[in-house]
mmCIF file of C-alpha atoms in Angstrom:
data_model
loop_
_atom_site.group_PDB
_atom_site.id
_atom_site.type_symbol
_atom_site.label_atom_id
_atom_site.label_comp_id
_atom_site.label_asym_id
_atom_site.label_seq_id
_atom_site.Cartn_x
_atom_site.Cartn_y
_atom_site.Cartn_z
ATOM 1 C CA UNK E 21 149.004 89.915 151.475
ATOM 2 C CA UNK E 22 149.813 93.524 150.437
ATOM 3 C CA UNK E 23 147.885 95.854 147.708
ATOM 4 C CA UNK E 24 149.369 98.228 145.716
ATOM 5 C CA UNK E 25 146.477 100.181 144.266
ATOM 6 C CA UNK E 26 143.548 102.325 145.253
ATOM 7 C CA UNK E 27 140.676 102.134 148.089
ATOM 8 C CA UNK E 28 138.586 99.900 145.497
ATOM 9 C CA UNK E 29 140.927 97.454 145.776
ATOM 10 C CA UNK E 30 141.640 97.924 149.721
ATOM 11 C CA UNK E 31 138.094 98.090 150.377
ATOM 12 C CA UNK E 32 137.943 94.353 149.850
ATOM 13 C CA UNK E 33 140.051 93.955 152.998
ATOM 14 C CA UNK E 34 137.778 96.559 155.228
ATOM 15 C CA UNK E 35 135.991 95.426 158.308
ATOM 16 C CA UNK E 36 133.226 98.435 157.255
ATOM 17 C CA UNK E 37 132.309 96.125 154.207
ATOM 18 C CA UNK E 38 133.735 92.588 154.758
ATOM 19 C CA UNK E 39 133.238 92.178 158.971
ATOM 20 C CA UNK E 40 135.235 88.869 158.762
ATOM 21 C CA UNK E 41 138.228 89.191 156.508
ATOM 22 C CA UNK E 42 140.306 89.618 158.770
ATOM 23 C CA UNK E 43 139.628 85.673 159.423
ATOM 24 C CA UNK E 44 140.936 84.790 156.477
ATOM 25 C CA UNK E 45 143.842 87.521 155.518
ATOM 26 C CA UNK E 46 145.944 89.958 156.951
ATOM 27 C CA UNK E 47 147.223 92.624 155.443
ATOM 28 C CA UNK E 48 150.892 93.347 155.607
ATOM 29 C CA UNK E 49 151.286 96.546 153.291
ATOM 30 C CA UNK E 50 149.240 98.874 151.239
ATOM 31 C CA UNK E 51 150.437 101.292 148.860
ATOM 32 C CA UNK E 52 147.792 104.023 147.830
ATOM 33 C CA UNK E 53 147.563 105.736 144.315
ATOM 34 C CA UNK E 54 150.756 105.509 143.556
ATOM 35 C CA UNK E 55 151.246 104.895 139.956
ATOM 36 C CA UNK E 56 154.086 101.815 139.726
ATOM 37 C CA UNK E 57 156.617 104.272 137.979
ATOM 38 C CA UNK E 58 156.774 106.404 141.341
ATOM 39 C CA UNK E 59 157.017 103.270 143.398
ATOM 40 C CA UNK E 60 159.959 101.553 141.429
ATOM 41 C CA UNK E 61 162.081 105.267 141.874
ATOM 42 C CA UNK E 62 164.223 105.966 143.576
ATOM 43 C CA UNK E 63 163.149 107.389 146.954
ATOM 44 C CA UNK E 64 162.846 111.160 147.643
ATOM 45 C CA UNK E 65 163.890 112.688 150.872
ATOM 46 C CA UNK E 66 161.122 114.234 152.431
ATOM 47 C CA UNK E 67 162.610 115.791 155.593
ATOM 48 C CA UNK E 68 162.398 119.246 153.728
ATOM 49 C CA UNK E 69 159.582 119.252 151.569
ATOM 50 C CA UNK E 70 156.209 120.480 152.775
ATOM 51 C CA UNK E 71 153.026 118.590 152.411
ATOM 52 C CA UNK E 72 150.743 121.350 154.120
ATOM 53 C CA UNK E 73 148.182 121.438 154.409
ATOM 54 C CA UNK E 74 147.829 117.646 154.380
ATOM 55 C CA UNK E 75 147.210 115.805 157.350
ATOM 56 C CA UNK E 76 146.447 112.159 158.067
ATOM 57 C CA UNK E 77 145.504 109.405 155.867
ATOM 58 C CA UNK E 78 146.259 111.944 152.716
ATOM 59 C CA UNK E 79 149.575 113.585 154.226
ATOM 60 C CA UNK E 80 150.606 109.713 154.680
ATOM 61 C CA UNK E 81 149.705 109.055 151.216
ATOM 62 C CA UNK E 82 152.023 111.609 149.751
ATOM 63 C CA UNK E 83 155.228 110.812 151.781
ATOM 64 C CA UNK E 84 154.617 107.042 151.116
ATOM 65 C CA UNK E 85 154.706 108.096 147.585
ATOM 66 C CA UNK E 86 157.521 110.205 147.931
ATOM 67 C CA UNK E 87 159.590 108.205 150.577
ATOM 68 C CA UNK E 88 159.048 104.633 148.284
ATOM 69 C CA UNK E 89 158.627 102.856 151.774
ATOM 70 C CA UNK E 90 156.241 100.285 150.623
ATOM 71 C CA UNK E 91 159.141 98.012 149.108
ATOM 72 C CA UNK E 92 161.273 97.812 151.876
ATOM 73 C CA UNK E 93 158.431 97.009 153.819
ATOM 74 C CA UNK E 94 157.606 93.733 151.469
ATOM 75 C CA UNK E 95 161.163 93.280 151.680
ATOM 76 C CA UNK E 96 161.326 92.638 155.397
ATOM 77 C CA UNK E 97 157.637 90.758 155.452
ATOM 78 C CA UNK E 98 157.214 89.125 151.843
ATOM 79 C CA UNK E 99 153.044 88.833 151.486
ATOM 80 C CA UNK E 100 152.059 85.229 150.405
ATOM 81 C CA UNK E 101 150.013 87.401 147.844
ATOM 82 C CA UNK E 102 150.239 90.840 145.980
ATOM 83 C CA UNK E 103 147.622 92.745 144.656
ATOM 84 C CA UNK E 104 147.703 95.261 141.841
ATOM 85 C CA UNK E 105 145.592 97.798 140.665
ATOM 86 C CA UNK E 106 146.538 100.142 138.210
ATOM 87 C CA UNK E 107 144.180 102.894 138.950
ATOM 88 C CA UNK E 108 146.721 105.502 139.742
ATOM 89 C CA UNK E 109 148.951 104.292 136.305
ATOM 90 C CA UNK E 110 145.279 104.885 134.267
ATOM 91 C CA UNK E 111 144.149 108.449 136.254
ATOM 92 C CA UNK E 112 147.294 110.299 137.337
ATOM 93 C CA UNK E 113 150.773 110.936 135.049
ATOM 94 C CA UNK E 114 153.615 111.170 137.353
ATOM 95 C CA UNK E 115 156.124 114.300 138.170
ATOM 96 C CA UNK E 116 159.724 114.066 137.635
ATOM 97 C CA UNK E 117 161.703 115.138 140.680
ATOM 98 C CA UNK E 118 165.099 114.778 140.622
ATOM 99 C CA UNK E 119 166.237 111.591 139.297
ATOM 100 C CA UNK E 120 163.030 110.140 140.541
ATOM 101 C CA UNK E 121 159.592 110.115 139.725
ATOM 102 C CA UNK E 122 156.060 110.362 141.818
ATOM 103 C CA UNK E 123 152.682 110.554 141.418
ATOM 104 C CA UNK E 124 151.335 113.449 140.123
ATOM 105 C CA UNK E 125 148.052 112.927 142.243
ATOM 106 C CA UNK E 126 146.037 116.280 141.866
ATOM 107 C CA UNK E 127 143.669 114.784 144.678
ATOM 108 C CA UNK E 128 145.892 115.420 147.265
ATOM 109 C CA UNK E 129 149.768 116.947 145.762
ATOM 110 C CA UNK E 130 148.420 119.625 144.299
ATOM 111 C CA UNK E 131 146.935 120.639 147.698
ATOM 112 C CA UNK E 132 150.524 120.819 148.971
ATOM 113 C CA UNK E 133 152.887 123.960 149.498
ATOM 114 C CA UNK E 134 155.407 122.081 147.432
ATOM 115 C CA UNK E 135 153.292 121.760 144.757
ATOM 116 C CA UNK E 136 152.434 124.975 144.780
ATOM 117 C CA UNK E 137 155.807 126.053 144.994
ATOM 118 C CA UNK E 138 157.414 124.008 142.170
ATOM 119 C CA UNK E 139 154.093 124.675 139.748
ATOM 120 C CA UNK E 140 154.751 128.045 139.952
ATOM 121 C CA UNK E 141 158.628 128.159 139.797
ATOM 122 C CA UNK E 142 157.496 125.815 136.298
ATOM 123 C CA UNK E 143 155.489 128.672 134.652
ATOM 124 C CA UNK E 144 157.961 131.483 135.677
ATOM 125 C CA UNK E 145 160.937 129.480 133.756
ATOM 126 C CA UNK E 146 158.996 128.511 131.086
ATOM 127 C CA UNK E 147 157.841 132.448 130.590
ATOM 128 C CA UNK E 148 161.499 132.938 130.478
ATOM 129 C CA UNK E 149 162.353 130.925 127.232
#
């Protein structure tokens, strides 16, 4: 199987709450908070955008969100089952970049030099008009 969604929904599959579910599924991909307008973009290079100070399980968030990742990897290993939540859709609006689209996660992007960076290049051209 493979969830697209947030921890609420992953949690189901966590040895922390369900010991044995890994008798009975295995999960192939997971997509966090990423709203399903940011996932069906197109991808956005992230070899010169900066995350800091992100790190881990949040830095990997962001690129996953960013890079779009999650559907070639259902691509090359189609889950028997795909779960949806739309908790990102219902608590974050989503950033246009480019011709793309991501998540406009304020848990975790707005943490982010980039962020930072395009926010405030936002206000000073909109002071400008």
């Amino acid at each position: 199987m493979a969830i697209i969604g947030s921890c609420v929904t992953r949690d189901n599959f966590n040895s922390l709450f369900i010991p044995n579910h890994k008798d009975f599924f295995e999960c192939t991909a997971v997509q966090y908070q990423s709203s399903l307008l940011s996932l069906m973009s197109p991808a956005i290079s992230i070899e010169s955008l900066n995350f800091s100070p992100l790190q881990g399980q949040d830095l990997q968030h962001v690129e996953r969100d960013f890079s779009k990742i999650f559907l070639q990897e259902i691509k090359e290993n189609p889950p028997d089952v795909l779960i949806v939540d739309f908790f990102s859709d219902a608590r974050f609006d989503c950033l246009t970049i480019g011709h793309s689209f991501v998540t406009n996660n304020e848990w975790k992007l707005w943490k982010t030099s980039m962020y930072q960076s395009v926010k405030n290049n936002l206000v000073v051209g909109a002071n400008t008009h």
